Amino acid sequence: MDFWQARFTSGQTPWDRSAAHPQLLAWLQAGMFSSNLKVLIPGCGRGHELRALGQAGIAAHGLDYAPAAVALARAQLGDFPGEVELADVLDWQPDTPVDRVYEQTCLCALHPDHWRRYADQLYGWLKPGGLLLALFMQARRDSAAEGFVEGPPYHGDIQGMRALFPASHWNWPAPPYTSTAHGQGWAELAVVLERR
Ligand SMILES: C[S@@+](CC[C@H](N)C(=O)[O-])C[C@H]1O[C@@H](n2cnc3c(N)ncnc32)[C@H](O)[C@@H]1O
């Protein structure tokens, strides 16, 4: 947590687009979110996506374990519908299962040692038929060829994602998936998984 807290307090947040992710806006436009659905945003950071949903009348629930991020996201949300909770995504549980989880750069912020636990959390949070709207970070480093695991961001290799979110538990759409470039040289692969 200290690592991320320091990033926010020092303003070193190179992943931050200073605006809602274009894919979130595309999914919003496509009707993937609505005000009667419970929406969760784990690792919400500064909360641009919470605000965009709030502006559309959708009260999403943001989670982050860095107090500075929570304060920034609450300020960002202002009076728009929605809320932000200080919580560790590896432990937190909802009162009732949710309809949508918007996963943007939380998975890639976690060391892969924690991915199994996080993926199990995502599965447990969602209702059967609920959707995981995921942006899988594509940030492969050359050192991976020699076995080094470096990040964040940790590379979300598509084969690794298939293993983490197996077809026995998740319905996968057929590729190709939309890729959004990031100014840092990374890209994010947009995949909507249905929880079985
Ligand atoms: C790379 S940032 C992304 C923030 C935001 N999703 C965005 O794209 O701008 C990762 C975020 O996840 C949060 N985070 C990392 N591990 C977490 C954990 N175990 N529980 C809750 N939040 C976590 C960090 O504090 C940080 O805000």
PDB file of C-alpha atoms and ligand atoms in Angstrom:
ATOM      1  CA  MET A   1       0.000   0.000   0.000  1.00  0.00           C
ATOM      2  CA  ASP A   2       2.867   2.389   0.843  1.00  0.00           C
ATOM      3  CA  PHE A   3       4.124   2.157  -2.750  1.00  0.00           C
ATOM      4  CA  TRP A   4       0.800   3.353  -4.169  1.00  0.00           C
ATOM      5  CA  GLN A   5       0.195   5.914  -1.439  1.00  0.00           C
ATOM      6  CA  ALA A   6       3.581   7.481  -2.227  1.00  0.00           C
ATOM      7  CA  ARG A   7       2.712   7.563  -5.933  1.00  0.00           C
ATOM      8  CA  PHE A   8      -0.395   9.606  -5.256  1.00  0.00           C
ATOM      9  CA  THR A   9       1.107  11.930  -2.647  1.00  0.00           C
ATOM     10  CA  SER A  10       4.103  12.682  -4.918  1.00  0.00           C
ATOM     11  CA  GLY A  11       1.935  12.993  -8.053  1.00  0.00           C
ATOM     12  CA  GLN A  12       3.900  10.226  -9.841  1.00  0.00           C
ATOM     13  CA  THR A  13       0.960   8.542 -11.578  1.00  0.00           C
ATOM     14  CA  PRO A  14       2.079   7.951 -15.190  1.00  0.00           C
ATOM     15  CA  TRP A  15      -0.779   5.507 -15.840  1.00  0.00           C
ATOM     16  CA  ASP A  16      -3.355   8.219 -15.209  1.00  0.00           C
ATOM     17  CA  ARG A  17      -4.995   9.573 -18.375  1.00  0.00           C
ATOM     18  CA  SER A  18      -6.450  12.630 -16.567  1.00  0.00           C
ATOM     19  CA  ALA A  19      -9.798  11.554 -17.994  1.00  0.00           C
ATOM     20  CA  ALA A  20     -12.069   8.548 -18.140  1.00  0.00           C
ATOM     21  CA  HIS A  21     -10.753   5.653 -20.242  1.00  0.00           C
ATOM     22  CA  PRO A  22     -12.186   5.776 -23.811  1.00  0.00           C
ATOM     23  CA  GLN A  23     -13.224   2.119 -23.494  1.00  0.00           C
ATOM     24  CA  LEU A  24     -15.307   2.915 -20.387  1.00  0.00           C
ATOM     25  CA  LEU A  25     -17.082   5.593 -22.401  1.00  0.00           C
ATOM     26  CA  ALA A  26     -17.584   3.160 -25.307  1.00  0.00           C
ATOM     27  CA  TRP A  27     -19.077   0.545 -22.963  1.00  0.00           C
ATOM     28  CA  LEU A  28     -21.258   3.218 -21.375  1.00  0.00           C
ATOM     29  CA  GLN A  29     -22.451   4.281 -24.820  1.00  0.00           C
ATOM     30  CA  ALA A  30     -23.133   0.643 -25.700  1.00  0.00           C
ATOM     31  CA  GLY A  31     -25.470   0.311 -22.706  1.00  0.00           C
ATOM     32  CA  MET A  32     -23.263  -1.991 -20.616  1.00  0.00           C
ATOM     33  CA  PHE A  33     -24.025   0.073 -17.495  1.00  0.00           C
ATOM     34  CA  SER A  34     -27.340   1.367 -16.197  1.00  0.00           C
ATOM     35  CA  SER A  35     -28.600   2.934 -13.000  1.00  0.00           C
ATOM     36  CA  ASN A  36     -30.323  -0.262 -11.796  1.00  0.00           C
ATOM     37  CA  LEU A  37     -27.078  -2.270 -11.904  1.00  0.00           C
ATOM     38  CA  LYS A  38     -24.555  -2.547  -9.076  1.00  0.00           C
ATOM     39  CA  VAL A  39     -21.153  -1.538 -10.450  1.00  0.00           C
ATOM     40  CA  LEU A  40     -17.807  -2.018  -8.754  1.00  0.00           C
ATOM     41  CA  ILE A  41     -14.478  -0.381  -9.679  1.00  0.00           C
ATOM     42  CA  PRO A  42     -11.584  -2.036  -7.804  1.00  0.00           C
ATOM     43  CA  GLY A  43      -8.347  -0.026  -7.594  1.00  0.00           C
ATOM     44  CA  CYS A  44     -10.184   3.079  -8.756  1.00  0.00           C
ATOM     45  CA  GLY A  45      -7.219   5.447  -8.308  1.00  0.00           C
ATOM     46  CA  ARG A  46      -8.167   9.076  -8.979  1.00  0.00           C
ATOM     47  CA  GLY A  47     -11.683   8.018  -9.954  1.00  0.00           C
ATOM     48  CA  HIS A  48     -12.102   9.436 -13.464  1.00  0.00           C
ATOM     49  CA  GLU A  49     -14.303   6.456 -14.385  1.00  0.00           C
ATOM     50  CA  LEU A  50     -16.393   6.821 -11.215  1.00  0.00           C
ATOM     51  CA  ARG A  51     -17.067  10.410 -12.155  1.00  0.00           C
ATOM     52  CA  ALA A  52     -17.963   9.562 -15.772  1.00  0.00           C
ATOM     53  CA  LEU A  53     -20.433   6.943 -14.553  1.00  0.00           C
ATOM     54  CA  GLY A  54     -21.778   9.324 -11.896  1.00  0.00           C
ATOM     55  CA  GLN A  55     -22.338  11.982 -14.552  1.00  0.00           C
ATOM     56  CA  ALA A  56     -24.399   9.406 -16.438  1.00  0.00           C
ATOM     57  CA  GLY A  57     -26.493   8.784 -13.303  1.00  0.00           C
ATOM     58  CA  ILE A  58     -24.777   5.505 -12.410  1.00  0.00           C
ATOM     59  CA  ALA A  59     -23.692   5.225  -8.783  1.00  0.00           C
ATOM     60  CA  ALA A  60     -20.613   3.015  -8.977  1.00  0.00           C
ATOM     61  CA  HIS A  61     -18.705   1.810  -5.911  1.00  0.00           C
ATOM     62  CA  GLY A  62     -14.964   2.464  -6.034  1.00  0.00           C
ATOM     63  CA  LEU A  63     -12.393   0.625  -3.927  1.00  0.00           C
ATOM     64  CA  ASP A  64      -8.800   1.569  -3.260  1.00  0.00           C
ATOM     65  CA  TYR A  65      -6.421   0.877  -0.393  1.00  0.00           C
ATOM     66  CA  ALA A  66      -4.309   4.027  -0.785  1.00  0.00           C
ATOM     67  CA  PRO A  67      -5.865   6.749   1.392  1.00  0.00           C
ATOM     68  CA  ALA A  68      -4.568   9.479  -0.957  1.00  0.00           C
ATOM     69  CA  ALA A  69      -6.305   7.822  -3.920  1.00  0.00           C
ATOM     70  CA  VAL A  70      -9.543   7.566  -1.961  1.00  0.00           C
ATOM     71  CA  ALA A  71      -9.400  11.273  -1.083  1.00  0.00           C
ATOM     72  CA  LEU A  72      -8.688  12.227  -4.705  1.00  0.00           C
ATOM     73  CA  ALA A  73     -11.460   9.981  -6.027  1.00  0.00           C
ATOM     74  CA  ARG A  74     -13.978  11.362  -3.537  1.00  0.00           C
ATOM     75  CA  ALA A  75     -13.061  14.902  -4.599  1.00  0.00           C
ATOM     76  CA  GLN A  76     -13.310  13.863  -8.255  1.00  0.00           C
ATOM     77  CA  LEU A  77     -16.766  12.383  -7.697  1.00  0.00           C
ATOM     78  CA  GLY A  78     -18.027  15.470  -5.865  1.00  0.00           C
ATOM     79  CA  ASP A  79     -21.821  15.444  -5.722  1.00  0.00           C
ATOM     80  CA  PHE A  80     -22.282  12.954  -8.558  1.00  0.00           C
ATOM     81  CA  PRO A  81     -23.812   9.597  -7.549  1.00  0.00           C
ATOM     82  CA  GLY A  82     -21.325   6.986  -6.400  1.00  0.00           C
ATOM     83  CA  GLU A  83     -19.043   6.221  -3.480  1.00  0.00           C
ATOM     84  CA  VAL A  84     -15.443   5.378  -2.709  1.00  0.00           C
ATOM     85  CA  GLU A  85     -14.329   2.989   0.012  1.00  0.00           C
ATOM     86  CA  LEU A  86     -10.895   2.476   1.539  1.00  0.00           C
ATOM     87  CA  ALA A  87     -10.417  -1.271   1.149  1.00  0.00           C
ATOM     88  CA  ASP A  88      -8.002  -3.979   0.057  1.00  0.00           C
ATOM     89  CA  VAL A  89      -9.421  -5.757  -3.003  1.00  0.00           C
ATOM     90  CA  LEU A  90      -7.871  -9.029  -1.833  1.00  0.00           C
ATOM     91  CA  ASP A  91     -10.055  -9.065   1.302  1.00  0.00           C
ATOM     92  CA  TRP A  92     -13.124  -6.906   0.642  1.00  0.00           C
ATOM     93  CA  GLN A  93     -16.551  -8.484   0.248  1.00  0.00           C
ATOM     94  CA  PRO A  94     -19.797  -6.885  -0.985  1.00  0.00           C
ATOM     95  CA  ASP A  95     -23.028  -7.149   1.036  1.00  0.00           C
ATOM     96  CA  THR A  96     -24.682  -8.671  -2.019  1.00  0.00           C
ATOM     97  CA  PRO A  97     -23.209  -9.827  -5.349  1.00  0.00           C
ATOM     98  CA  VAL A  98     -22.811  -7.167  -8.015  1.00  0.00           C
ATOM     99  CA  ASP A  99     -23.784  -6.934 -11.704  1.00  0.00           C
ATOM    100  CA  ARG A 100     -20.658  -5.353 -13.158  1.00  0.00           C
ATOM    101  CA  VAL A 101     -16.991  -5.115 -12.275  1.00  0.00           C
ATOM    102  CA  TYR A 102     -14.937  -2.625 -14.257  1.00  0.00           C
ATOM    103  CA  GLU A 103     -11.312  -3.786 -14.043  1.00  0.00           C
ATOM    104  CA  GLN A 104      -8.886  -1.124 -15.219  1.00  0.00           C
ATOM    105  CA  THR A 105      -5.250  -1.516 -14.176  1.00  0.00           C
ATOM    106  CA  CYS A 106      -5.914  -3.048 -10.775  1.00  0.00           C
ATOM    107  CA  LEU A 107      -4.929  -6.576 -11.833  1.00  0.00           C
ATOM    108  CA  CYS A 108      -1.718  -5.299 -13.426  1.00  0.00           C
ATOM    109  CA  ALA A 109      -0.936  -3.358 -10.240  1.00  0.00           C
ATOM    110  CA  LEU A 110      -0.928  -6.581  -8.207  1.00  0.00           C
ATOM    111  CA  HIS A 111       2.066  -8.911  -8.170  1.00  0.00           C
ATOM    112  CA  PRO A 112       1.145 -12.121 -10.064  1.00  0.00           C
ATOM    113  CA  ASP A 113       1.526 -14.033  -6.779  1.00  0.00           C
ATOM    114  CA  HIS A 114      -1.805 -12.392  -5.845  1.00  0.00           C
ATOM    115  CA  TRP A 115      -3.598 -12.902  -9.150  1.00  0.00           C
ATOM    116  CA  ARG A 116      -5.270 -16.197  -8.260  1.00  0.00           C
ATOM    117  CA  ARG A 117      -6.722 -14.687  -5.098  1.00  0.00           C
ATOM    118  CA  TYR A 118      -7.847 -11.543  -6.921  1.00  0.00           C
ATOM    119  CA  ALA A 119      -9.465 -13.526  -9.742  1.00  0.00           C
ATOM    120  CA  ASP A 120     -11.320 -15.594  -7.118  1.00  0.00           C
ATOM    121  CA  GLN A 121     -12.484 -12.353  -5.511  1.00  0.00           C
ATOM    122  CA  LEU A 122     -13.814 -11.072  -8.865  1.00  0.00           C
ATOM    123  CA  TYR A 123     -15.662 -14.336  -9.405  1.00  0.00           C
ATOM    124  CA  GLY A 124     -17.131 -14.196  -5.908  1.00  0.00           C
ATOM    125  CA  TRP A 125     -18.210 -10.548  -6.184  1.00  0.00           C
ATOM    126  CA  LEU A 126     -20.218 -11.055  -9.373  1.00  0.00           C
ATOM    127  CA  LYS A 127     -23.681 -12.572  -9.716  1.00  0.00           C
ATOM    128  CA  PRO A 128     -24.012 -15.476 -12.142  1.00  0.00           C
ATOM    129  CA  GLY A 129     -24.496 -13.743 -15.499  1.00  0.00           C
ATOM    130  CA  GLY A 130     -22.706 -10.628 -14.220  1.00  0.00           C
ATOM    131  CA  LEU A 131     -20.022  -9.054 -16.371  1.00  0.00           C
ATOM    132  CA  LEU A 132     -16.341  -8.449 -15.806  1.00  0.00           C
ATOM    133  CA  LEU A 133     -15.435  -5.564 -18.106  1.00  0.00           C
ATOM    134  CA  ALA A 134     -11.701  -6.014 -18.208  1.00  0.00           C
ATOM    135  CA  LEU A 135      -8.822  -4.075 -19.692  1.00  0.00           C
ATOM    136  CA  PHE A 136      -5.910  -6.494 -19.742  1.00  0.00           C
ATOM    137  CA  MET A 137      -2.652  -4.560 -19.614  1.00  0.00           C
ATOM    138  CA  GLN A 138      -0.244  -5.379 -22.422  1.00  0.00           C
ATOM    139  CA  ALA A 139       3.158  -4.387 -21.085  1.00  0.00           C
ATOM    140  CA  ARG A 140       5.511  -7.225 -21.905  1.00  0.00           C
ATOM    141  CA  ARG A 141       9.152  -6.612 -21.033  1.00  0.00           C
ATOM    142  CA  ASP A 142      12.133  -8.193 -22.788  1.00  0.00           C
ATOM    143  CA  SER A 143      13.353  -9.521 -19.410  1.00  0.00           C
ATOM    144  CA  ALA A 144      10.323 -11.861 -19.369  1.00  0.00           C
ATOM    145  CA  ALA A 145      12.149 -14.003 -21.931  1.00  0.00           C
ATOM    146  CA  GLU A 146      14.675 -14.789 -19.175  1.00  0.00           C
ATOM    147  CA  GLY A 147      12.008 -15.435 -16.585  1.00  0.00           C
ATOM    148  CA  PHE A 148      11.982 -12.089 -14.802  1.00  0.00           C
ATOM    149  CA  VAL A 149       8.651 -10.916 -13.424  1.00  0.00           C
ATOM    150  CA  GLU A 150       8.739  -7.128 -13.468  1.00  0.00           C
ATOM    151  CA  GLY A 151       6.155  -4.463 -12.827  1.00  0.00           C
ATOM    152  CA  PRO A 152       3.930  -2.729 -12.132  1.00  0.00           C
ATOM    153  CA  PRO A 153       2.384  -2.767 -14.576  1.00  0.00           C
ATOM    154  CA  TYR A 154       2.588  -6.566 -14.764  1.00  0.00           C
ATOM    155  CA  HIS A 155       1.921  -7.867 -18.259  1.00  0.00           C
ATOM    156  CA  GLY A 156      -1.494  -9.470 -18.749  1.00  0.00           C
ATOM    157  CA  ASP A 157      -0.541 -12.049 -21.351  1.00  0.00           C
ATOM    158  CA  ILE A 158      -3.730 -13.352 -22.992  1.00  0.00           C
ATOM    159  CA  GLN A 159      -2.842 -16.989 -22.370  1.00  0.00           C
ATOM    160  CA  GLY A 160      -2.245 -16.162 -18.713  1.00  0.00           C
ATOM    161  CA  MET A 161      -5.626 -14.426 -18.618  1.00  0.00           C
ATOM    162  CA  ARG A 162      -7.292 -17.531 -20.064  1.00  0.00           C
ATOM    163  CA  ALA A 163      -5.708 -19.600 -17.294  1.00  0.00           C
ATOM    164  CA  LEU A 164      -6.683 -17.075 -14.605  1.00  0.00           C
ATOM    165  CA  PHE A 165     -10.280 -16.739 -15.837  1.00  0.00           C
ATOM    166  CA  PRO A 166     -10.947 -20.262 -17.119  1.00  0.00           C
ATOM    167  CA  ALA A 167     -13.787 -21.078 -19.504  1.00  0.00           C
ATOM    168  CA  SER A 168     -15.206 -23.387 -16.810  1.00  0.00           C
ATOM    169  CA  HIS A 169     -16.066 -20.222 -14.804  1.00  0.00           C
ATOM    170  CA  TRP A 170     -16.232 -17.450 -17.426  1.00  0.00           C
ATOM    171  CA  ASN A 171     -17.754 -17.121 -20.888  1.00  0.00           C
ATOM    172  CA  TRP A 172     -15.200 -15.588 -23.231  1.00  0.00           C
ATOM    173  CA  PRO A 173     -16.149 -13.706 -26.396  1.00  0.00           C
ATOM    174  CA  ALA A 174     -14.274 -14.657 -29.556  1.00  0.00           C
ATOM    175  CA  PRO A 175     -11.253 -12.494 -30.432  1.00  0.00           C
ATOM    176  CA  PRO A 176     -10.144 -10.078 -31.808  1.00  0.00           C
ATOM    177  CA  TYR A 177     -10.482  -7.687 -28.891  1.00  0.00           C
ATOM    178  CA  THR A 178     -10.245  -3.906 -29.029  1.00  0.00           C
ATOM    179  CA  SER A 179      -6.866  -2.577 -27.977  1.00  0.00           C
ATOM    180  CA  THR A 180      -6.378   0.935 -26.625  1.00  0.00           C
ATOM    181  CA  ALA A 181      -2.890   2.403 -26.737  1.00  0.00           C
ATOM    182  CA  HIS A 182      -1.504   4.115 -23.680  1.00  0.00           C
ATOM    183  CA  GLY A 183       0.902   7.045 -23.812  1.00  0.00           C
ATOM    184  CA  GLN A 184       3.489   5.072 -21.816  1.00  0.00           C
ATOM    185  CA  GLY A 185       3.902   2.541 -24.646  1.00  0.00           C
ATOM    186  CA  TRP A 186       1.523   0.021 -23.140  1.00  0.00           C
ATOM    187  CA  ALA A 187      -1.835  -1.049 -24.529  1.00  0.00           C
ATOM    188  CA  GLU A 188      -4.980  -2.394 -22.930  1.00  0.00           C
ATOM    189  CA  LEU A 189      -7.033  -5.238 -24.360  1.00  0.00           C
ATOM    190  CA  ALA A 190     -10.773  -4.848 -23.747  1.00  0.00           C
ATOM    191  CA  VAL A 191     -12.568  -8.120 -22.977  1.00  0.00           C
ATOM    192  CA  VAL A 192     -16.047  -8.573 -21.503  1.00  0.00           C
ATOM    193  CA  LEU A 193     -16.225 -11.838 -19.553  1.00  0.00           C
ATOM    194  CA  GLU A 194     -19.516 -13.246 -18.345  1.00  0.00           C
ATOM    195  CA  ARG A 195     -19.392 -14.911 -14.956  1.00  0.00           C
ATOM    196  CA  ARG A 196     -20.925 -18.378 -15.254  1.00  0.00           C
TER     197      ARG A 196
HETATM  198  C1  LIG B   1      -2.108   1.601 -11.700  1.00  0.00           C
HETATM  199  S1  LIG B   1      -3.214   2.302 -10.524  1.00  0.00           S
HETATM  200  C2  LIG B   1      -4.704   2.425 -11.488  1.00  0.00           C
HETATM  201  C3  LIG B   1      -5.724   3.395 -10.957  1.00  0.00           C
HETATM  202  C4  LIG B   1      -6.951   3.538 -11.852  1.00  0.00           C
HETATM  203  N1  LIG B   1      -7.633   2.271 -12.040  1.00  0.00           N
HETATM  204  C5  LIG B   1      -6.551   4.100 -13.198  1.00  0.00           C
HETATM  205  O1  LIG B   1      -6.498   3.351 -14.174  1.00  0.00           O
HETATM  206  O2  LIG B   1      -6.250   5.302 -13.267  1.00  0.00           O
HETATM  207  C6  LIG B   1      -3.552   0.925  -9.439  1.00  0.00           C
HETATM  208  C7  LIG B   1      -4.477   1.301  -8.311  1.00  0.00           C
HETATM  209  O3  LIG B   1      -4.818   0.125  -7.594  1.00  0.00           O
HETATM  210  C8  LIG B   1      -4.705   0.393  -6.213  1.00  0.00           C
HETATM  211  N2  LIG B   1      -4.404  -0.900  -5.561  1.00  0.00           N
HETATM  212  C9  LIG B   1      -3.317  -1.693  -5.742  1.00  0.00           C
HETATM  213  N3  LIG B   1      -3.404  -2.798  -4.986  1.00  0.00           N
HETATM  214  C10 LIG B   1      -4.580  -2.703  -4.308  1.00  0.00           C
HETATM  215  C11 LIG B   1      -5.236  -3.532  -3.350  1.00  0.00           C
HETATM  216  N4  LIG B   1      -4.699  -4.701  -2.941  1.00  0.00           N
HETATM  217  N5  LIG B   1      -6.436  -3.133  -2.865  1.00  0.00           N
HETATM  218  C12 LIG B   1      -6.980  -1.957  -3.279  1.00  0.00           C
HETATM  219  N6  LIG B   1      -6.401  -1.131  -4.164  1.00  0.00           N
HETATM  220  C13 LIG B   1      -5.225  -1.500  -4.683  1.00  0.00           C
HETATM  221  C14 LIG B   1      -3.614   1.432  -6.082  1.00  0.00           C
HETATM  222  O4  LIG B   1      -3.672   2.145  -4.876  1.00  0.00           O
HETATM  223  C15 LIG B   1      -3.887   2.282  -7.314  1.00  0.00           C
HETATM  224  O5  LIG B   1      -4.805   3.297  -7.064  1.00  0.00           O
END
